[in-house]
Amino acid sequence: AVQLQLQSEKKSLQGKVKQLEEGVDAMNGTLAEVKTKADEAAKLAADTSRMVVETEKVEAMKRHLSDRDSEIAKIREEIEKVKAESQAQQEKLQEAEYRYQQLLKSTAMQSTAGMNMG
């Protein structure tokens, strides 16, 4: 009877050991899954971090380009002003030249008239 009881306990213990081993195997599988998900999460976090850095770089480049565009617009305005001033000076010069030519003609005519009279 003791032997039957021992055999029964042995079977019971073997069953519990088998159950515990299956539980350990299941936990190992879950652990591997969790590690894989943690690795994926770490990669995703790294990618996201890289993307944030890249986005910041792109934004900085956009600001830089915007500043450059503003500078170019100012320079173009200045060039247009200089062109307009140059055109105005050119017109004044032509006007002065025309008056000078008229003065020369007038002086020449007076000189000629003075010679003819004399």
Tab-separated table of N, CA and C in Angstrom:
chain	number	residue	atom	x	y	z
A	1	ALA	N	0.830	-1.194	0.000
A	1	ALA	CA	0.000	0.000	0.000
A	1	ALA	C	0.870	1.252	0.000
A	2	VAL	N	1.982	1.197	0.725
A	2	VAL	CA	2.893	2.344	0.769
A	2	VAL	C	3.499	2.545	-0.609
A	3	GLN	N	3.809	1.438	-1.229
A	3	GLN	CA	4.419	1.515	-2.549
A	3	GLN	C	3.439	2.135	-3.542
A	4	LEU	N	2.171	1.770	-3.459
A	4	LEU	CA	1.161	2.339	-4.360
A	4	LEU	C	1.023	3.844	-4.106
A	5	GLN	N	1.085	4.186	-2.838
A	5	GLN	CA	0.979	5.601	-2.483
A	5	GLN	C	2.177	6.366	-3.029
A	6	LEU	N	3.396	5.782	-2.923
A	6	LEU	CA	4.614	6.406	-3.447
A	6	LEU	C	4.538	6.540	-4.977
A	7	GLN	N	4.039	5.493	-5.615
A	7	GLN	CA	3.907	5.532	-7.079
A	7	GLN	C	2.921	6.630	-7.478
A	8	SER	N	1.852	6.725	-6.718
A	8	SER	CA	0.840	7.732	-6.995
A	8	SER	C	1.428	9.133	-6.826
A	9	GLU	N	2.182	9.330	-5.733
A	9	GLU	CA	2.830	10.620	-5.499
A	9	GLU	C	3.865	10.913	-6.584
A	10	LYS	N	4.585	9.856	-6.998
A	10	LYS	CA	5.598	10.009	-8.054
A	10	LYS	C	4.935	10.474	-9.339
A	11	LYS	N	3.817	9.834	-9.701
A	11	LYS	CA	3.096	10.226	-10.916
A	11	LYS	C	2.599	11.667	-10.783
A	12	SER	N	2.084	11.970	-9.599
A	12	SER	CA	1.576	13.306	-9.351
A	12	SER	C	2.711	14.330	-9.484
A	13	LEU	N	3.863	14.041	-8.891
A	13	LEU	CA	5.022	14.932	-8.971
A	13	LEU	C	5.536	15.040	-10.409
A	14	GLN	N	5.555	13.903	-11.111
A	14	GLN	CA	6.000	13.927	-12.515
A	14	GLN	C	5.062	14.802	-13.350
A	15	GLY	N	3.769	14.686	-13.044
A	15	GLY	CA	2.788	15.520	-13.748
A	15	GLY	C	3.031	17.001	-13.472
A	16	LYS	N	3.308	17.334	-12.193
A	16	LYS	CA	3.579	18.721	-11.819
A	16	LYS	C	4.871	19.215	-12.477
A	17	VAL	N	5.899	18.356	-12.508
A	17	VAL	CA	7.165	18.728	-13.147
A	17	VAL	C	6.923	19.008	-14.631
A	18	LYS	N	6.134	18.119	-15.257
A	18	LYS	CA	5.837	18.301	-16.681
A	18	LYS	C	5.090	19.620	-16.889
A	19	GLN	N	4.132	19.902	-16.013
A	19	GLN	CA	3.365	21.147	-16.095
A	19	GLN	C	4.293	22.350	-15.926
A	20	LEU	N	5.183	22.268	-14.938
A	20	LEU	CA	6.113	23.369	-14.700
A	20	LEU	C	7.061	23.561	-15.886
A	21	GLU	N	7.538	22.451	-16.467
A	21	GLU	CA	8.424	22.544	-17.638
A	21	GLU	C	7.703	23.202	-18.806
A	22	GLU	N	6.432	22.830	-19.010
A	22	GLU	CA	5.643	23.439	-20.078
A	22	GLU	C	5.453	24.939	-19.803
A	23	GLY	N	5.227	25.263	-18.527
A	23	GLY	CA	5.082	26.670	-18.146
A	23	GLY	C	6.358	27.449	-18.413
A	24	VAL	N	7.513	26.837	-18.076
A	24	VAL	CA	8.806	27.476	-18.328
A	24	VAL	C	9.012	27.665	-19.832
A	25	ASP	N	8.681	26.616	-20.617
A	25	ASP	CA	8.811	26.727	-22.083
A	25	ASP	C	7.930	27.864	-22.617
A	26	ALA	N	6.702	27.935	-22.096
A	26	ALA	CA	5.788	28.994	-22.539
A	26	ALA	C	6.350	30.362	-22.165
A	27	MET	N	6.896	30.479	-20.950
A	27	MET	CA	7.472	31.752	-20.510
A	27	MET	C	8.698	32.118	-21.337
A	28	ASN	N	9.512	31.118	-21.689
A	28	ASN	CA	10.673	31.372	-22.548
A	28	ASN	C	10.227	31.890	-23.910
A	29	GLY	N	9.160	31.286	-24.450
A	29	GLY	CA	8.609	31.758	-25.723
A	29	GLY	C	8.120	33.183	-25.608
A	30	THR	N	7.412	33.478	-24.515
A	30	THR	CA	6.906	34.828	-24.278
A	30	THR	C	8.065	35.807	-24.107
A	31	LEU	N	9.091	35.392	-23.382
A	31	LEU	CA	10.264	36.231	-23.164
A	31	LEU	C	10.942	36.563	-24.496
A	32	ALA	N	11.090	35.549	-25.349
A	32	ALA	CA	11.704	35.772	-26.667
A	32	ALA	C	10.860	36.767	-27.470
A	33	GLU	N	9.537	36.610	-27.393
A	33	GLU	CA	8.632	37.508	-28.101
A	33	GLU	C	8.772	38.937	-27.589
A	34	VAL	N	8.834	39.064	-26.254
A	34	VAL	CA	8.967	40.380	-25.636
A	34	VAL	C	10.301	41.008	-26.029
A	35	LYS	N	11.373	40.204	-26.058
A	35	LYS	CA	12.688	40.733	-26.466
A	35	LYS	C	12.630	41.228	-27.907
A	36	THR	N	11.997	40.435	-28.775
A	36	THR	CA	11.873	40.831	-30.181
A	36	THR	C	11.104	42.147	-30.295
A	37	LYS	N	9.995	42.240	-29.549
A	37	LYS	CA	9.197	43.471	-29.600
A	37	LYS	C	9.986	44.652	-29.027
A	38	ALA	N	10.778	44.394	-27.982
A	38	ALA	CA	11.594	45.456	-27.397
A	38	ALA	C	12.645	45.933	-28.405
A	39	ASP	N	13.255	44.965	-29.127
A	39	ASP	CA	14.233	45.336	-30.162
A	39	ASP	C	13.569	46.173	-31.250
A	40	GLU	N	12.383	45.739	-31.672
A	40	GLU	CA	11.659	46.482	-32.710
A	40	GLU	C	11.319	47.886	-32.211
A	41	ALA	N	10.889	47.977	-30.947
A	41	ALA	CA	10.549	49.280	-30.365
A	41	ALA	C	11.788	50.173	-30.300
A	42	ALA	N	12.931	49.575	-29.945
A	42	ALA	CA	14.181	50.351	-29.874
A	42	ALA	C	14.565	50.855	-31.262
A	43	LYS	N	14.430	49.987	-32.272
A	43	LYS	CA	14.739	50.402	-33.650
A	43	LYS	C	13.807	51.523	-34.085
A	44	LEU	N	12.525	51.364	-33.767
A	44	LEU	CA	11.535	52.383	-34.129
A	44	LEU	C	11.855	53.711	-33.442
A	45	ALA	N	12.241	53.622	-32.157
A	45	ALA	CA	12.596	54.837	-31.423
A	45	ALA	C	13.817	55.504	-32.056
A	46	ALA	N	14.803	54.686	-32.439
A	46	ALA	CA	16.002	55.231	-33.082
A	46	ALA	C	15.642	55.881	-34.417
A	47	ASP	N	14.779	55.199	-35.196
A	47	ASP	CA	14.354	55.751	-36.483
A	47	ASP	C	13.591	57.056	-36.279
A	48	THR	N	12.724	57.068	-35.271
A	48	THR	CA	11.947	58.273	-34.982
A	48	THR	C	12.880	59.402	-34.571
A	49	SER	N	13.863	59.063	-33.742
A	49	SER	CA	14.836	60.067	-33.302
A	49	SER	C	15.594	60.624	-34.501
A	50	ARG	N	16.025	59.727	-35.387
A	50	ARG	CA	16.726	60.159	-36.597
A	50	ARG	C	15.828	61.049	-37.441
A	51	MET	N	14.540	60.664	-37.524
A	51	MET	CA	13.603	61.436	-38.338
A	51	MET	C	13.425	62.829	-37.737
A	52	VAL	N	13.366	62.913	-36.407
A	52	VAL	CA	13.223	64.220	-35.755
A	52	VAL	C	14.437	65.084	-36.070
A	53	VAL	N	15.629	64.487	-35.987
A	53	VAL	CA	16.859	65.225	-36.284
A	53	VAL	C	16.845	65.679	-37.748
A	54	GLU	N	16.462	64.776	-38.649
A	54	GLU	CA	16.417	65.128	-40.068
A	54	GLU	C	15.379	66.230	-40.315
A	55	THR	N	14.238	66.122	-39.646
A	55	THR	CA	13.193	67.140	-39.805
A	55	THR	C	13.712	68.489	-39.326
A	56	GLU	N	14.442	68.486	-38.214
A	56	GLU	CA	15.017	69.739	-37.711
A	56	GLU	C	16.012	70.306	-38.712
A	57	LYS	N	16.812	69.431	-39.319
A	57	LYS	CA	17.772	69.898	-40.330
A	57	LYS	C	17.037	70.504	-41.520
A	58	VAL	N	15.971	69.836	-41.962
A	58	VAL	CA	15.194	70.335	-43.103
A	58	VAL	C	14.586	71.700	-42.757
A	59	GLU	N	14.045	71.820	-41.541
A	59	GLU	CA	13.463	73.099	-41.126
A	59	GLU	C	14.528	74.194	-41.102
A	60	ALA	N	15.715	73.846	-40.604
A	60	ALA	CA	16.812	74.831	-40.569
A	60	ALA	C	17.178	75.246	-41.994
A	61	MET	N	17.220	74.276	-42.900
A	61	MET	CA	17.533	74.587	-44.308
A	61	MET	C	16.452	75.488	-44.904
A	62	LYS	N	15.189	75.193	-44.582
A	62	LYS	CA	14.093	76.020	-45.104
A	62	LYS	C	14.223	77.457	-44.604
A	63	ARG	N	14.547	77.606	-43.298
A	63	ARG	CA	14.721	78.959	-42.759
A	63	ARG	C	15.878	79.661	-43.458
A	64	HIS	N	16.957	78.922	-43.673
A	64	HIS	CA	18.132	79.491	-44.336
A	64	HIS	C	17.766	79.937	-45.753
A	65	LEU	N	17.043	79.087	-46.478
A	65	LEU	CA	16.626	79.439	-47.841
A	65	LEU	C	15.694	80.651	-47.834
A	66	SER	N	14.811	80.698	-46.844
A	66	SER	CA	13.891	81.828	-46.741
A	66	SER	C	14.675	83.122	-46.510
A	67	ASP	N	15.685	83.043	-45.637
A	67	ASP	CA	16.533	84.215	-45.391
A	67	ASP	C	17.242	84.632	-46.671
A	68	ARG	N	17.751	83.645	-47.392
A	68	ARG	CA	18.447	83.943	-48.650
A	68	ARG	C	17.493	84.581	-49.655
A	69	ASP	N	16.271	84.040	-49.727
A	69	ASP	CA	15.282	84.612	-50.646
A	69	ASP	C	15.013	86.079	-50.305
A	70	SER	N	14.929	86.366	-49.007
A	70	SER	CA	14.703	87.754	-48.579
A	70	SER	C	15.876	88.633	-49.001
A	71	GLU	N	17.093	88.123	-48.798
A	71	GLU	CA	18.279	88.884	-49.197
A	71	GLU	C	18.275	89.135	-50.697
A	72	ILE	N	17.950	88.111	-51.459
A	72	ILE	CA	17.925	88.243	-52.926
A	72	ILE	C	16.884	89.285	-53.333
A	73	ALA	N	15.713	89.250	-52.693
A	73	ALA	CA	14.669	90.220	-53.020
A	73	ALA	C	15.154	91.642	-52.732
A	74	LYS	N	15.832	91.845	-51.589
A	74	LYS	CA	16.358	93.173	-51.251
A	74	LYS	C	17.386	93.620	-52.278
A	75	ILE	N	18.272	92.705	-52.662
A	75	ILE	CA	19.310	93.042	-53.650
A	75	ILE	C	18.668	93.403	-54.981
A	76	ARG	N	17.629	92.666	-55.366
A	76	ARG	CA	16.941	92.983	-56.627
A	76	ARG	C	16.313	94.373	-56.566
A	77	GLU	N	15.724	94.708	-55.417
A	77	GLU	CA	15.143	96.054	-55.249
A	77	GLU	C	16.229	97.110	-55.400
A	78	GLU	N	17.376	96.873	-54.759
A	78	GLU	CA	18.481	97.827	-54.852
A	78	GLU	C	18.950	97.969	-56.294
A	79	ILE	N	19.040	96.846	-57.000
A	79	ILE	CA	19.474	96.887	-58.407
A	79	ILE	C	18.486	97.720	-59.226
A	80	GLU	N	17.192	97.519	-58.977
A	80	GLU	CA	16.182	98.289	-59.712
A	80	GLU	C	16.311	99.778	-59.408
A	81	LYS	N	16.572	100.112	-58.136
A	81	LYS	CA	16.771	101.522	-57.765
A	81	LYS	C	17.961	102.101	-58.512
A	82	VAL	N	19.073	101.355	-58.503
A	82	VAL	CA	20.290	101.819	-59.163
A	82	VAL	C	20.038	101.984	-60.661
A	83	LYS	N	19.299	101.048	-61.250
A	83	LYS	CA	18.982	101.159	-62.686
A	83	LYS	C	18.167	102.428	-62.952
A	84	ALA	N	17.172	102.666	-62.101
A	84	ALA	CA	16.320	103.844	-62.283
A	84	ALA	C	17.141	105.120	-62.127
A	85	GLU	N	18.025	105.154	-61.107
A	85	GLU	CA	18.881	106.328	-60.904
A	85	GLU	C	19.811	106.514	-62.095
A	86	SER	N	20.350	105.416	-62.586
A	86	SER	CA	21.260	105.479	-63.732
A	86	SER	C	20.515	106.018	-64.960
A	87	GLN	N	19.293	105.536	-65.159
A	87	GLN	CA	18.485	105.988	-66.291
A	87	GLN	C	18.206	107.490	-66.165
A	88	ALA	N	17.867	107.926	-64.953
A	88	ALA	CA	17.588	109.351	-64.732
A	88	ALA	C	18.843	110.178	-65.010
A	89	GLN	N	20.009	109.717	-64.541
A	89	GLN	CA	21.260	110.433	-64.788
A	89	GLN	C	21.577	110.459	-66.284
A	90	GLN	N	21.313	109.340	-66.951
A	90	GLN	CA	21.549	109.266	-68.405
A	90	GLN	C	20.692	110.304	-69.117
A	91	GLU	N	19.431	110.413	-68.710
A	91	GLU	CA	18.531	111.389	-69.337
A	91	GLU	C	19.008	112.819	-69.063
A	92	LYS	N	19.444	113.079	-67.824
A	92	LYS	CA	19.958	114.417	-67.494
A	92	LYS	C	21.193	114.733	-68.323
A	93	LEU	N	22.057	113.734	-68.498
A	93	LEU	CA	23.270	113.915	-69.281
A	93	LEU	C	22.906	114.247	-70.739
A	94	GLN	N	21.953	113.500	-71.286
A	94	GLN	CA	21.538	113.762	-72.667
A	94	GLN	C	20.940	115.161	-72.791
A	95	GLU	N	20.156	115.522	-71.778
A	95	GLU	CA	19.562	116.862	-71.776
A	95	GLU	C	20.650	117.939	-71.740
A	96	ALA	N	21.634	117.745	-70.875
A	96	ALA	CA	22.731	118.705	-70.748
A	96	ALA	C	23.517	118.763	-72.054
A	97	GLU	N	23.742	117.604	-72.655
A	97	GLU	CA	24.470	117.575	-73.934
A	97	GLU	C	23.706	118.339	-75.009
A	98	TYR	N	22.385	118.137	-75.038
A	98	TYR	CA	21.550	118.804	-76.027
A	98	TYR	C	21.627	120.325	-75.826
A	99	ARG	N	21.512	120.754	-74.555
A	99	ARG	CA	21.595	122.195	-74.282
A	99	ARG	C	22.971	122.744	-74.680
A	100	TYR	N	24.008	121.972	-74.415
A	100	TYR	CA	25.368	122.393	-74.776
A	100	TYR	C	25.486	122.543	-76.290
A	101	GLN	N	24.951	121.550	-77.015
A	101	GLN	CA	24.987	121.638	-78.477
A	101	GLN	C	24.223	122.874	-78.974
A	102	GLN	N	23.051	123.120	-78.340
A	102	GLN	CA	22.268	124.288	-78.711
A	102	GLN	C	23.044	125.576	-78.423
A	103	LEU	N	23.717	125.591	-77.295
A	103	LEU	CA	24.510	126.754	-76.924
A	103	LEU	C	25.638	126.971	-77.924
A	104	LEU	N	26.302	125.843	-78.311
A	104	LEU	CA	27.382	125.962	-79.304
A	104	LEU	C	26.850	126.516	-80.627
A	105	LYS	N	25.710	126.011	-81.060
A	105	LYS	CA	25.123	126.484	-82.321
A	105	LYS	C	24.773	127.965	-82.217
A	106	SER	N	24.169	128.307	-81.087
A	106	SER	CA	23.765	129.696	-80.886
A	106	SER	C	24.988	130.609	-80.875
A	107	THR	N	26.041	130.154	-80.171
A	107	THR	CA	27.264	130.945	-80.091
A	107	THR	C	27.888	131.059	-81.485
A	108	ALA	N	27.878	129.948	-82.203
A	108	ALA	CA	28.451	129.959	-83.549
A	108	ALA	C	27.668	130.904	-84.447
A	109	MET	N	26.360	130.896	-84.312
A	109	MET	CA	25.533	131.774	-85.150
A	109	MET	C	25.793	133.251	-84.804
A	110	GLN	N	25.873	133.507	-83.511
A	110	GLN	CA	26.144	134.895	-83.097
A	110	GLN	C	27.516	135.330	-83.574
A	111	SER	N	28.457	134.413	-83.483
A	111	SER	CA	29.814	134.731	-83.913
A	111	SER	C	29.825	135.005	-85.411
A	112	THR	N	29.112	134.161	-86.162
A	112	THR	CA	29.051	134.317	-87.599
A	112	THR	C	28.328	135.620	-87.944
A	113	ALA	N	27.252	135.877	-87.250
A	113	ALA	CA	26.492	137.115	-87.496
A	113	ALA	C	27.348	138.323	-87.176
A	114	GLY	N	28.142	138.221	-86.121
A	114	GLY	CA	29.012	139.334	-85.731
A	114	GLY	C	30.080	139.551	-86.781
A	115	MET	N	30.593	138.502	-87.404
A	115	MET	CA	31.604	138.625	-88.438
A	115	MET	C	31.016	139.239	-89.703
A	116	ASN	N	29.804	138.813	-90.004
A	116	ASN	CA	29.158	139.307	-91.225
A	116	ASN	C	28.863	140.808	-91.100
A	117	MET	N	28.583	141.238	-89.930
A	117	MET	CA	28.260	142.632	-89.735
A	117	MET	C	29.541	143.482	-89.755
A	118	GLY	N	30.581	142.840	-89.309
A	118	GLY	CA	31.797	143.599	-89.207
A	118	GLY	C	32.531	143.684	-90.448
